[in-house]
Short mmCIF file of C-alpha atoms in Angstrom, two decimals:
data_model
loop_
_atom_site.label_atom_id
_atom_site.label_comp_id
_atom_site.label_asym_id
_atom_site.label_seq_id
_atom_site.Cartn_x
_atom_site.Cartn_y
_atom_site.Cartn_z
CA MET Y 101 0.00 0.00 0.00
CA ASP Y 102 2.85 2.41 0.83
CA GLU Y 103 4.54 1.65 -2.51
CA ARG Y 104 1.31 2.37 -4.36
CA ARG Y 105 0.82 5.55 -2.33
CA ASN Y 106 4.36 6.68 -3.15
CA SER Y 107 3.89 5.84 -6.83
CA ILE Y 108 0.63 7.83 -7.15
CA PRO Y 109 2.26 11.32 -6.79
CA THR Y 110 4.83 10.47 -9.49
CA ILE Y 111 2.02 9.43 -11.84
CA LEU Y 112 0.10 12.62 -11.06
CA GLU Y 113 3.21 14.76 -11.54
CA ASP Y 114 3.92 13.18 -14.93
CA GLY Y 115 0.44 14.08 -16.14
CA GLU Y 116 0.68 11.79 -19.16
CA PHE Y 117 -2.85 10.42 -18.89
CA ASP Y 118 -3.31 10.20 -22.63
CA SER Y 119 -0.98 7.24 -22.81
CA TYR Y 120 -3.14 5.27 -20.34
CA SER Y 121 -6.01 3.11 -21.46
CA ASP Y 122 -9.53 3.28 -19.98
CA GLN Y 123 -8.93 0.18 -17.87
CA GLU Y 124 -5.69 1.61 -16.45
CA LEU Y 125 -7.41 4.92 -15.72
CA SER Y 126 -10.25 3.13 -13.90
CA LYS Y 127 -7.70 1.16 -11.85
CA LEU Y 128 -5.84 4.39 -11.10
CA LEU Y 129 -9.13 6.01 -10.00
CA GLU Y 130 -9.95 3.08 -7.68
CA MET Y 131 -6.42 3.24 -6.27
CA LEU Y 132 -6.79 7.00 -5.65
CA ILE Y 133 -10.17 6.48 -3.93
CA ARG Y 134 -8.73 3.79 -1.63
CA THR Y 135 -5.68 5.94 -0.89
CA ASN Y 136 -7.88 8.94 -0.10
CA ARG Y 137 -9.96 6.82 2.29
CA VAL Y 138 -6.83 5.60 4.09
CA LEU Y 139 -5.47 9.16 4.26
CA GLU Y 140 -8.80 10.41 5.57
CA GLN Y 141 -8.77 7.82 8.36
CA GLU Y 142 -5.17 8.74 9.18
CA CYS Y 143 -6.08 12.44 9.26
CA ILE Y 144 -8.97 11.74 11.65
CA LEU Y 145 -6.62 9.71 13.88
CA PHE Y 146 -3.89 12.38 13.85
CA GLU Y 147 -6.44 15.14 14.44
CA SER Y 148 -7.82 13.35 17.51
CA TYR Y 149 -4.27 12.83 18.80
CA LEU Y 150 -3.40 16.49 18.17
CA HIS Y 151 -6.63 17.63 19.84
CA ARG Y 152 -5.77 15.55 22.89
CA VAL Y 153 -2.10 16.61 23.06
CA ASN Y 154 -2.35 20.25 21.97
CA PRO Y 155 -5.94 21.58 21.74
CA GLN Y 156 -4.74 25.14 21.02
CA ALA Y 157 -3.10 23.98 17.81
CA VAL Y 158 -6.38 22.42 16.67
CA ARG Y 159 -8.25 25.69 17.39
CA GLY Y 160 -5.68 27.57 15.28
CA ASP Y 161 -4.13 29.73 18.03
CA ASN Y 162 -0.59 29.11 16.73
CA PRO Y 163 -0.79 27.64 13.21
CA ASP Y 164 2.92 28.06 12.42
CA PHE Y 165 4.04 25.59 15.09
CA ALA Y 166 0.95 23.40 15.49
CA GLY Y 167 2.59 20.22 14.28
CA GLU Y 168 5.92 20.95 15.95
CA SER Y 169 4.45 21.37 19.45
CA ALA Y 170 2.32 18.22 19.11
CA PHE Y 171 5.01 15.89 17.75
CA SER Y 172 7.96 17.31 19.68
CA ASN Y 173 8.35 14.05 21.60
CA LEU Y 174 8.40 12.01 18.37
CA THR Y 175 11.61 11.74 16.28
CA ARG Y 176 11.68 13.54 12.94
CA THR Y 177 12.32 11.76 9.65
CA SER Y 178 15.86 11.34 8.41
CA ASP Y 179 15.39 13.41 5.20
CA GLY Y 180 16.42 16.72 6.81
CA SER Y 181 12.97 18.19 7.33
CA GLY Y 182 13.71 19.70 10.80
CA PHE Y 183 13.75 23.37 11.66
CA ALA Y 184 16.98 25.16 12.58
CA ASP Y 185 17.63 28.64 13.74
CA THR Y 186 21.13 29.38 12.40
CA THR Y 187 20.88 33.11 12.07
CA THR Y 188 23.36 35.19 14.02
CA SER Y 189 23.02 38.81 15.02
CA GLU Y 190 26.76 39.61 15.24
CA ARG Y 191 27.52 39.50 11.50
CA LYS Y 192 24.43 41.12 9.99
CA GLU Y 193 26.23 43.87 8.18
CA ASN Y 194 29.03 41.74 6.69
CA ARG Y 195 26.93 38.75 5.57
CA ARG Y 196 23.63 40.13 4.34
CA GLU Y 197 23.76 38.12 1.17
CA GLU Y 198 24.40 34.90 3.04
CA ARG Y 199 21.52 35.73 5.36
CA LYS Y 200 19.20 36.24 2.37
CA LYS Y 201 20.28 32.88 0.95
CA LYS Y 202 19.73 31.19 4.29
CA LYS Y 203 16.31 32.84 4.61
CA GLY Y 204 15.41 31.50 1.20
CA GLU Y 205 16.60 28.03 2.19
CA LYS Y 206 14.62 28.28 5.45
CA ALA Y 207 11.48 29.25 3.59
CA LYS Y 208 11.92 26.24 1.30
CA GLU Y 209 12.50 23.95 4.27
CA ALA Y 210 9.46 25.43 6.09
CA ASP Y 211 7.31 24.76 3.04
CA LYS Y 212 8.23 21.08 3.16
CA PRO Y 213 5.64 18.95 5.00
CA ILE Y 214 6.49 17.20 8.24
CA LEU Y 215 6.48 13.49 7.43
CA LEU Y 216 5.96 10.77 9.99
CA THR Y 217 7.70 7.43 9.98
CA PRO Y 218 5.71 4.19 10.31
CA GLU Y 219 7.03 3.82 13.87
CA GLN Y 220 5.64 7.26 14.78
CA LYS Y 221 2.30 6.45 13.14
CA SER Y 222 2.17 3.14 15.01
CA GLU Y 223 2.95 4.91 18.29
CA ILE Y 224 0.19 7.48 17.68
CA ALA Y 225 -2.29 4.74 16.77
CA THR Y 226 -1.32 2.77 19.90
CA ARG Y 227 -1.80 5.81 22.11
CA GLU Y 228 -5.17 6.60 20.55
CA LEU Y 229 -6.22 2.96 20.96
CA GLU Y 230 -5.29 3.03 24.65
CA GLU Y 231 -7.11 6.34 25.07
CA LEU Y 232 -10.19 4.89 23.34
CA ARG Y 233 -10.09 1.81 25.59
CA ASP Y 234 -9.83 4.01 28.69
CA GLU Y 235 -12.75 6.09 27.47
CA ILE Y 236 -14.81 2.94 26.82
CA GLU Y 237 -14.03 1.63 30.31
CA LYS Y 238 -14.97 5.00 31.81
CA GLN Y 239 -18.23 5.02 29.88
CA LYS Y 240 -18.91 1.45 31.04
CA GLU Y 241 -18.40 2.53 34.65
CA ASP Y 242 -20.64 5.59 34.17
CA TRP Y 243 -23.37 3.52 32.53
CA GLY Y 244 -23.04 0.88 35.24
CA LYS Y 245 -23.58 3.53 37.91
CA THR Y 246 -26.51 4.93 35.93
CA MET Y 247 -28.03 1.44 35.62
CA ASP Y 248 -27.61 0.87 39.36
CA ASN Y 249 -29.34 4.19 40.10
CA VAL Y 250 -32.16 3.36 37.69
CA LYS Y 251 -32.56 -0.10 39.24
CA ALA Y 252 -32.69 1.46 42.72
CA GLU Y 253 -35.31 3.96 41.54
CA MET Y 254 -37.32 1.13 39.93
CA GLU Y 255 -37.22 -0.87 43.16
CA GLU Y 256 -38.35 2.21 45.11
CA VAL Y 257 -41.17 2.79 42.63
CA GLU Y 258 -42.22 -0.87 42.89
CA ILE Y 259 -42.27 -0.61 46.69
CA ARG Y 260 -44.37 2.55 46.49
CA VAL Y 261 -46.73 0.95 43.98
CA SER Y 262 -47.15 -2.09 46.23
CA GLU Y 263 -47.87 0.20 49.19
CA VAL Y 264 -50.45 2.14 47.15
CA LYS Y 265 -52.08 -1.11 46.01
CA LYS Y 266 -52.17 -2.36 49.59
CA ALA Y 267 -53.76 0.90 50.79
CA LEU Y 268 -56.29 0.77 47.93
CA TYR Y 269 -57.15 -2.86 48.76
CA GLU Y 270 -57.63 -2.01 52.46
CA PHE Y 271 -59.79 1.01 51.54
CA LYS Y 272 -61.99 -1.12 49.27
CA ARG Y 273 -62.20 -3.86 51.89
CA ASP Y 274 -62.94 -1.63 54.89
CA ILE Y 275 -64.90 1.23 53.32
CA VAL Y 276 -66.28 0.38 49.89
CA GLN Y 277 -67.48 -3.12 50.77
CA GLN Y 278 -68.28 -2.94 54.50
CA ALA Y 279 -69.01 0.74 55.20
CA VAL Y 280 -71.89 1.10 52.74
CA ASN Y 281 -75.41 1.46 54.08
CA ARG Y 282 -77.58 -1.23 52.51
CA ARG Y 283 -80.74 0.86 52.67
CA THR Y 284 -79.40 4.13 51.23
CA GLY Y 285 -76.44 2.73 49.27
CA ARG Y 286 -74.10 5.45 50.59
CA VAL Y 287 -70.88 5.25 52.59
CA ILE Y 288 -71.28 5.68 56.33
CA ALA Y 289 -69.44 8.86 57.32
CA GLU Y 290 -68.49 7.64 60.79
CA ARG Y 291 -66.64 4.60 59.46
CA LEU Y 292 -64.91 6.71 56.82
CA LEU Y 293 -63.78 9.25 59.43
CA ARG Y 294 -62.66 6.42 61.72
CA TYR Y 295 -60.69 4.87 58.86
CA TYR Y 296 -58.88 8.12 58.10
CA GLU Y 297 -58.26 8.78 61.80
CA ASP Y 298 -56.64 5.33 62.11
CA LYS Y 299 -54.50 6.06 59.09
CA ILE Y 300 -53.45 9.43 60.51
CA ARG Y 301 -52.57 7.77 63.84
CA SER Y 302 -50.44 5.18 62.07
CA LYS Y 303 -48.67 7.93 60.10
CA ASP Y 304 -48.13 9.89 63.32
CA ALA Y 305 -46.62 6.78 64.91
CA VAL Y 306 -44.25 6.41 61.95
CA ILE Y 307 -43.33 10.10 62.19
CA GLU Y 308 -42.67 9.70 65.92
CA LYS Y 309 -40.42 6.70 65.26
CA VAL Y 310 -38.49 8.62 62.60
CA ARG Y 311 -38.19 11.62 64.93
CA LEU Y 312 -36.80 9.44 67.72
CA LYS Y 313 -34.40 7.82 65.30
CA ASN Y 314 -33.31 11.27 64.09
CA ALA Y 315 -32.79 12.39 67.67
CA THR Y 316 -30.65 9.34 68.45
CA LEU Y 317 -28.62 9.97 65.29
CA LYS Y 318 -28.08 13.57 66.32
CA VAL Y 319 -26.91 12.40 69.76
CA GLN Y 320 -24.49 9.98 68.10
CA LYS Y 321 -23.30 12.77 65.80
CA ASN Y 322 -22.63 15.03 68.76
CA LYS Y 323 -20.75 12.22 70.51
CA LEU Y 324 -18.62 11.67 67.44
CA HIS Y 325 -17.89 15.41 67.23
CA LEU Y 326 -16.84 15.41 70.86
CA GLN Y 327 -14.60 12.38 70.32
CA LEU Y 328 -13.07 14.04 67.27
CA LYS Y 329 -12.38 17.22 69.25
CA GLN Y 330 -10.80 15.19 72.03
CA LYS Y 331 -8.60 13.39 69.52
CA GLU Y 332 -7.60 16.71 67.97
CA GLU Y 333 -6.70 18.04 71.39
CA MET Y 334 -4.72 14.89 72.21
CA GLY Y 335 -2.99 14.93 68.82
CA GLU Y 336 -4.54 11.71 67.59
CA VAL Y 337 -5.89 13.25 64.40
CA LEU Y 338 -5.59 11.16 61.27
CA HIS Y 339 -2.83 12.16 58.88
CA ALA Y 340 -2.74 12.10 55.08
CA ILE Y 341 -1.19 8.64 55.07
CA ASP Y 342 -4.07 7.31 57.16
CA PHE Y 343 -6.55 8.89 54.76
CA ASP Y 344 -4.72 7.34 51.80
CA GLN Y 345 -4.82 3.97 53.51
CA LEU Y 346 -8.52 4.42 54.20
CA GLN Y 347 -9.09 5.37 50.57
CA ILE Y 348 -7.25 2.25 49.41
CA GLU Y 349 -9.31 0.09 51.74
CA ASN Y 350 -12.45 1.88 50.56
CA LYS Y 351 -11.53 1.13 46.93
CA GLN Y 352 -10.90 -2.51 47.84
CA TYR Y 353 -14.25 -2.76 49.60
CA LEU Y 354 -15.96 -1.02 46.68
CA SER Y 355 -14.41 -3.52 44.26
CA LYS Y 356 -15.60 -6.35 46.49
CA ILE Y 357 -19.06 -4.81 46.62
CA GLU Y 358 -19.10 -4.55 42.82
CA GLU Y 359 -18.05 -8.20 42.57
CA ARG Y 360 -20.81 -9.19 44.99
CA ASN Y 361 -23.30 -7.09 43.02
CA ALA Y 362 -22.18 -8.78 39.81
CA GLU Y 363 -22.57 -12.20 41.46
CA LEU Y 364 -25.99 -11.15 42.80
CA LEU Y 365 -27.00 -10.01 39.31
CA LYS Y 366 -25.87 -13.34 37.86
CA LEU Y 367 -27.83 -15.18 40.55
CA LYS Y 368 -30.90 -13.04 39.80
CA MET Y 369 -30.55 -13.84 36.10
CA THR Y 370 -30.15 -17.54 36.95
CA ALA Y 371 -33.20 -17.38 39.21
CA GLY Y 372 -35.17 -15.67 36.44
CA LYS Y 373 -34.17 -18.35 33.96
CA THR Y 374 -35.07 -21.03 36.52
CA VAL Y 375 -38.48 -19.43 37.08
CA GLN Y 376 -39.05 -19.34 33.32
CA ILE Y 377 -38.10 -23.02 33.01
CA LEU Y 378 -40.32 -23.84 36.01
CA ASN Y 379 -43.26 -21.99 34.45
CA HIS Y 380 -42.64 -23.83 31.18
CA TYR Y 381 -42.68 -27.17 32.94
CA LYS Y 382 -45.77 -26.15 34.95
CA LYS Y 383 -47.60 -25.34 31.72
CA LYS Y 384 -46.40 -28.62 30.25
CA LEU Y 385 -47.55 -30.50 33.37
CA GLN Y 386 -50.93 -28.77 33.20
CA SER Y 387 -51.38 -29.71 29.55
CA LEU Y 388 -50.29 -33.30 30.30
CA SER Y 389 -52.68 -33.51 33.25
CA GLN Y 390 -55.52 -32.27 31.04
CA GLU Y 391 -54.57 -34.81 28.41
CA SER Y 392 -54.45 -37.50 31.14
CA ASP Y 393 -57.96 -36.52 32.30
CA THR Y 394 -59.29 -36.73 28.75
CA LEU Y 395 -57.61 -40.11 28.31
CA GLN Y 396 -59.13 -41.35 31.60
CA CYS Y 397 -62.58 -40.27 30.40
CA GLU Y 398 -62.00 -42.05 27.08
CA ILE Y 399 -60.82 -45.17 28.93
CA ILE Y 400 -63.99 -45.15 31.09
CA GLN Y 401 -66.17 -44.70 28.00
CA ARG Y 402 -64.32 -47.47 26.19
CA ARG Y 403 -64.73 -49.78 29.19
CA GLU Y 404 -68.49 -49.08 29.32
CA LEU Y 405 -68.70 -49.73 25.59
CA LEU Y 406 -66.70 -52.93 26.06
CA SER Y 407 -69.06 -54.13 28.81
CA LYS Y 408 -72.05 -53.35 26.55
CA LEU Y 409 -70.43 -55.21 23.69
CA ASN Y 410 -69.69 -58.16 25.98
CA GLY Y 411 -73.39 -58.27 27.04
CA ILE Y 412 -74.47 -58.07 23.40
CA ALA Y 413 -71.99 -60.82 22.56
CA GLU Y 414 -73.44 -63.04 25.29
CA ILE Y 415 -76.99 -62.40 24.01
CA VAL Y 416 -75.85 -63.12 20.46
CA ALA Y 417 -74.17 -66.32 21.66
CA VAL Y 418 -77.44 -67.44 23.35
CA GLU Y 419 -79.45 -66.55 20.25
CA LYS Y 420 -76.88 -68.36 18.15
CA ALA Y 421 -77.24 -71.50 20.31
CA GLU Y 422 -81.04 -71.33 20.03
CA ALA Y 423 -80.83 -70.78 16.26
CA GLU Y 424 -78.44 -73.69 15.90
CA LYS Y 425 -80.79 -75.84 17.98
CA LEU Y 426 -83.78 -74.81 15.82
CA ASN Y 427 -81.77 -75.37 12.69
CA HIS Y 428 -80.79 -78.82 13.89
CA HIS Y 429 -84.42 -79.59 14.69
CA LEU Y 430 -85.57 -78.37 11.25
CA ARG Y 431 -82.89 -80.41 9.56
CA GLU Y 432 -84.04 -83.49 11.42
CA GLN Y 433 -87.62 -82.78 10.33
CA MET Y 434 -86.45 -82.31 6.74
CA GLU Y 435 -84.58 -85.57 6.91
CA ASN Y 436 -87.65 -87.39 8.34
CA PHE Y 437 -90.15 -85.76 5.95
CA ARG Y 438 -91.89 -88.08 3.45
CA VAL Y 439 -93.90 -86.82 0.45
CA PRO Y 440 -97.53 -88.36 0.35
CA VAL Y 441 -99.09 -90.04 -2.69
CA VAL Y 442 -100.57 -87.66 -5.25
CA MET Y 443 -104.00 -89.38 -5.39
CA ASP Y 444 -104.33 -89.17 -1.62
CA TYR Y 445 -103.64 -85.48 -1.84
CA VAL Y 446 -106.23 -85.13 -4.61
CA HIS Y 447 -108.88 -87.04 -2.59
CA VAL Y 448 -108.22 -84.91 0.47
CA LYS Y 449 -108.55 -81.74 -1.58
CA LYS Y 450 -111.81 -82.96 -3.16
CA ALA Y 451 -113.23 -83.87 0.23
CA HIS Y 452 -112.27 -80.46 1.55
CA GLN Y 453 -113.89 -78.85 -1.50
CA HIS Y 454 -117.16 -80.81 -1.05
CA GLU Y 455 -117.18 -79.81 2.62
CA LEU Y 456 -116.76 -76.14 1.69
CA ALA Y 457 -119.52 -76.37 -0.95
CA ARG Y 458 -121.86 -77.93 1.60
CA LYS Y 459 -121.14 -75.16 4.08
CA VAL Y 460 -121.79 -72.55 1.39
CA LYS Y 461 -125.19 -74.09 0.55
CA SER Y 462 -126.17 -74.21 4.23
CA TRP Y 463 -125.21 -70.54 4.71
CA GLU Y 464 -127.16 -69.56 1.56
CA ARG Y 465 -130.21 -71.40 2.91
CA LYS Y 466 -129.88 -69.60 6.23
CA VAL Y 467 -129.64 -66.25 4.44
CA GLU Y 468 -132.80 -66.94 2.44
CA ILE Y 469 -134.68 -67.89 5.60
CA ALA Y 470 -133.47 -64.76 7.34
CA SER Y 471 -134.52 -62.58 4.43
CA MET Y 472 -137.97 -64.16 4.31
CA GLN Y 473 -138.44 -63.57 8.03
CA ALA Y 474 -137.39 -60.03 7.58
CA GLN Y 475 -139.99 -59.51 4.81
CA ARG Y 476 -142.76 -60.78 7.06
#
């Protein structure tokens, strides 16, 4: 990349673009775009470093020596681009021409840009990276404190909401439900006043407890002031070293507290996950119990159906036995059946026919007699 970047100015200085083809010009354009992006990122990095090291130079208070004051601790390049004050005031009159030449050379040297070596660029990038990491850590600490404050405020709000809900529940239970006159449908004023008087008494009791606690704290404060004065008089006042030691111990305890808070947060997250898993398994158990109840009902229905089918099967078996018995009896009758002689059958039929004809004639005679009697 550095070789390409160094070769780009020579190509631009030559200016012979007519000899390049369209493909070469497009490649050169892409190379210039990539180089400009890299240079832009480097400029942003150097500007942030310069703003951190020398903010006045970034604001433009001293533009002639902005780069020199910022990079004074970094070594210059070895191509002779440093500044030198070689003028002398003793030989002004004798060497005016030499002074003019030197001024011209100085102006040329001042016009040259200050170049940075890769080691200097790497050092600047490393410093900026460390600064960025420190800033990220600081922001993490600030956001952690903000999150802790927000969590504390949320817990306080939850406590207040629970207290308000409890007071509302007690008011509904004691006043809305029990202190209403059934005949008029209105709240009894005596019970309402008694309820508020009880609440005021309880608040007064809390205020009295807080006042007593405040008084005891004031007494302890006065005792501590007296002890401190006695120590000052006896020369047992803490020195700066003791305060430093206390600060170190305080930092250690704060780090331990942060570790315990982190562990507590992890345990809370674990408990939340466990509660979620427990709720999942409770729902699953409920669905399985419902499914078990439905299966038990189906089993009972199937057993009742099976008992009915068994009874029907017994009845069918009895009917089958009776049918088989009847079938056997009919088969025996069929086997023992003998067809009579045809003439006997004809004689029987003729006798039956004569009998029927005789009965018909007797009934006709009876009808005639009845009709004659009716005519008379």
